[in-house]
Short mmCIF file of C-alpha atoms in Angstrom, two decimals:
data_model
loop_
_atom_site.label_atom_id
_atom_site.label_comp_id
_atom_site.label_asym_id
_atom_site.label_seq_id
_atom_site.Cartn_x
_atom_site.Cartn_y
_atom_site.Cartn_z
CA UNK A 253 -0.03 0.12 0.07
CA UNK A 254 1.02 3.47 -0.35
CA UNK A 255 0.53 6.10 2.55
CA UNK A 256 0.53 9.57 1.17
CA UNK A 257 0.95 12.24 3.99
CA UNK A 258 -0.18 15.66 3.88
CA UNK A 259 1.97 18.53 2.72
CA UNK A 260 3.78 19.88 5.59
CA UNK A 261 3.40 16.88 8.07
CA UNK A 262 5.72 16.86 10.65
CA UNK A 263 8.87 14.58 11.18
CA UNK A 264 7.07 13.14 14.12
CA UNK A 265 3.60 12.67 11.88
CA UNK A 266 5.88 10.70 9.64
CA UNK A 267 7.65 8.72 11.98
CA UNK A 268 4.23 7.84 13.81
CA UNK A 269 3.05 6.32 10.42
CA UNK A 270 6.27 4.57 9.67
CA UNK A 271 6.25 2.83 13.21
CA UNK A 272 2.51 1.96 12.94
CA UNK A 273 3.46 0.54 9.75
CA UNK A 274 6.24 -1.54 11.49
CA UNK A 275 3.82 -2.63 14.29
CA UNK A 276 1.23 -3.82 11.46
CA UNK A 277 3.89 -6.12 10.09
CA UNK A 278 4.53 -3.97 6.67
CA UNK A 279 7.98 -2.95 5.47
CA UNK A 280 8.11 0.71 5.33
CA UNK A 281 10.17 2.53 2.15
CA UNK A 282 10.09 6.42 2.92
CA UNK A 283 9.93 8.76 -0.02
CA UNK A 284 10.65 12.44 0.86
CA UNK A 285 9.52 14.79 -1.93
CA UNK A 286 9.88 18.56 -2.13
CA UNK A 287 6.11 19.06 -1.41
CA UNK A 288 5.22 16.07 0.69
CA UNK A 289 6.40 12.37 1.95
CA UNK A 290 4.96 9.13 0.70
CA UNK A 291 5.41 5.86 2.26
CA UNK A 292 5.45 2.51 0.25
CA UNK A 293 4.45 -0.24 2.36
CA UNK A 294 5.49 -3.69 1.50
CA UNK A 295 3.28 -6.60 2.90
CA UNK A 296 0.20 -8.56 2.30
CA UNK A 297 -2.82 -6.42 2.93
CA UNK A 298 -5.16 -8.71 1.69
CA UNK A 299 -8.11 -9.30 4.27
CA UNK A 300 -6.79 -6.41 6.58
CA UNK A 301 -9.11 -3.41 5.95
CA UNK A 302 -8.45 -2.38 9.45
CA UNK A 303 -4.77 -1.79 8.89
CA UNK A 304 -5.92 0.76 6.10
CA UNK A 305 -8.48 2.37 8.64
CA UNK A 306 -5.61 2.61 11.42
CA UNK A 307 -3.30 4.41 9.01
CA UNK A 308 -5.95 6.60 7.61
CA UNK A 309 -6.91 8.15 10.99
CA UNK A 310 -3.13 8.99 11.75
CA UNK A 311 -2.72 12.86 12.12
CA UNK A 312 -0.71 13.95 9.06
CA UNK A 313 -2.13 11.10 6.63
CA UNK A 314 -3.94 12.68 3.77
CA UNK A 315 -4.95 9.13 2.18
CA UNK A 316 -3.91 5.46 2.09
CA UNK A 317 -3.94 3.73 -1.35
CA UNK A 318 -4.31 -0.09 -1.33
CA UNK A 319 -1.75 -1.82 -4.19
CA UNK A 320 -2.67 -5.42 -4.76
CA UNK A 321 -0.48 -5.82 -7.65
CA UNK A 322 2.97 -7.87 -8.04
CA UNK A 323 6.01 -5.75 -8.25
CA UNK A 324 4.94 -2.84 -6.00
CA UNK A 325 8.34 -1.31 -5.80
CA UNK A 326 8.96 -1.12 -9.51
CA UNK A 327 5.52 0.40 -10.26
CA UNK A 328 4.79 3.88 -11.33
CA UNK A 329 2.83 4.00 -8.03
CA UNK A 330 5.91 3.58 -6.10
CA UNK A 331 8.32 5.87 -8.22
CA UNK A 332 8.05 7.91 -10.89
CA UNK A 333 11.52 7.06 -12.50
CA UNK A 334 12.06 3.90 -14.64
CA UNK A 335 13.16 0.91 -12.63
CA UNK A 336 15.98 -0.99 -14.10
CA UNK A 337 16.45 -5.06 -13.36
CA UNK A 338 20.14 -6.41 -13.31
#
């Protein structure tokens, strides 16, 4: 899944989202942009709608987008640049 933080979210709010993802069993990948921060979460979210709700209500979270496709880290949803495999 992808957790989109609000523009101007504090470091504490971002860290809270990352630690919540860890507690829920996801591996968090922080992407810090100029205007906002996005957190890619790798893990099996199927059958866990409560995880999305838990993250959605955190302070500083704009939205949570579930991604149920393979190769999440290589997808355009996760990163805009081309991904190269070796």
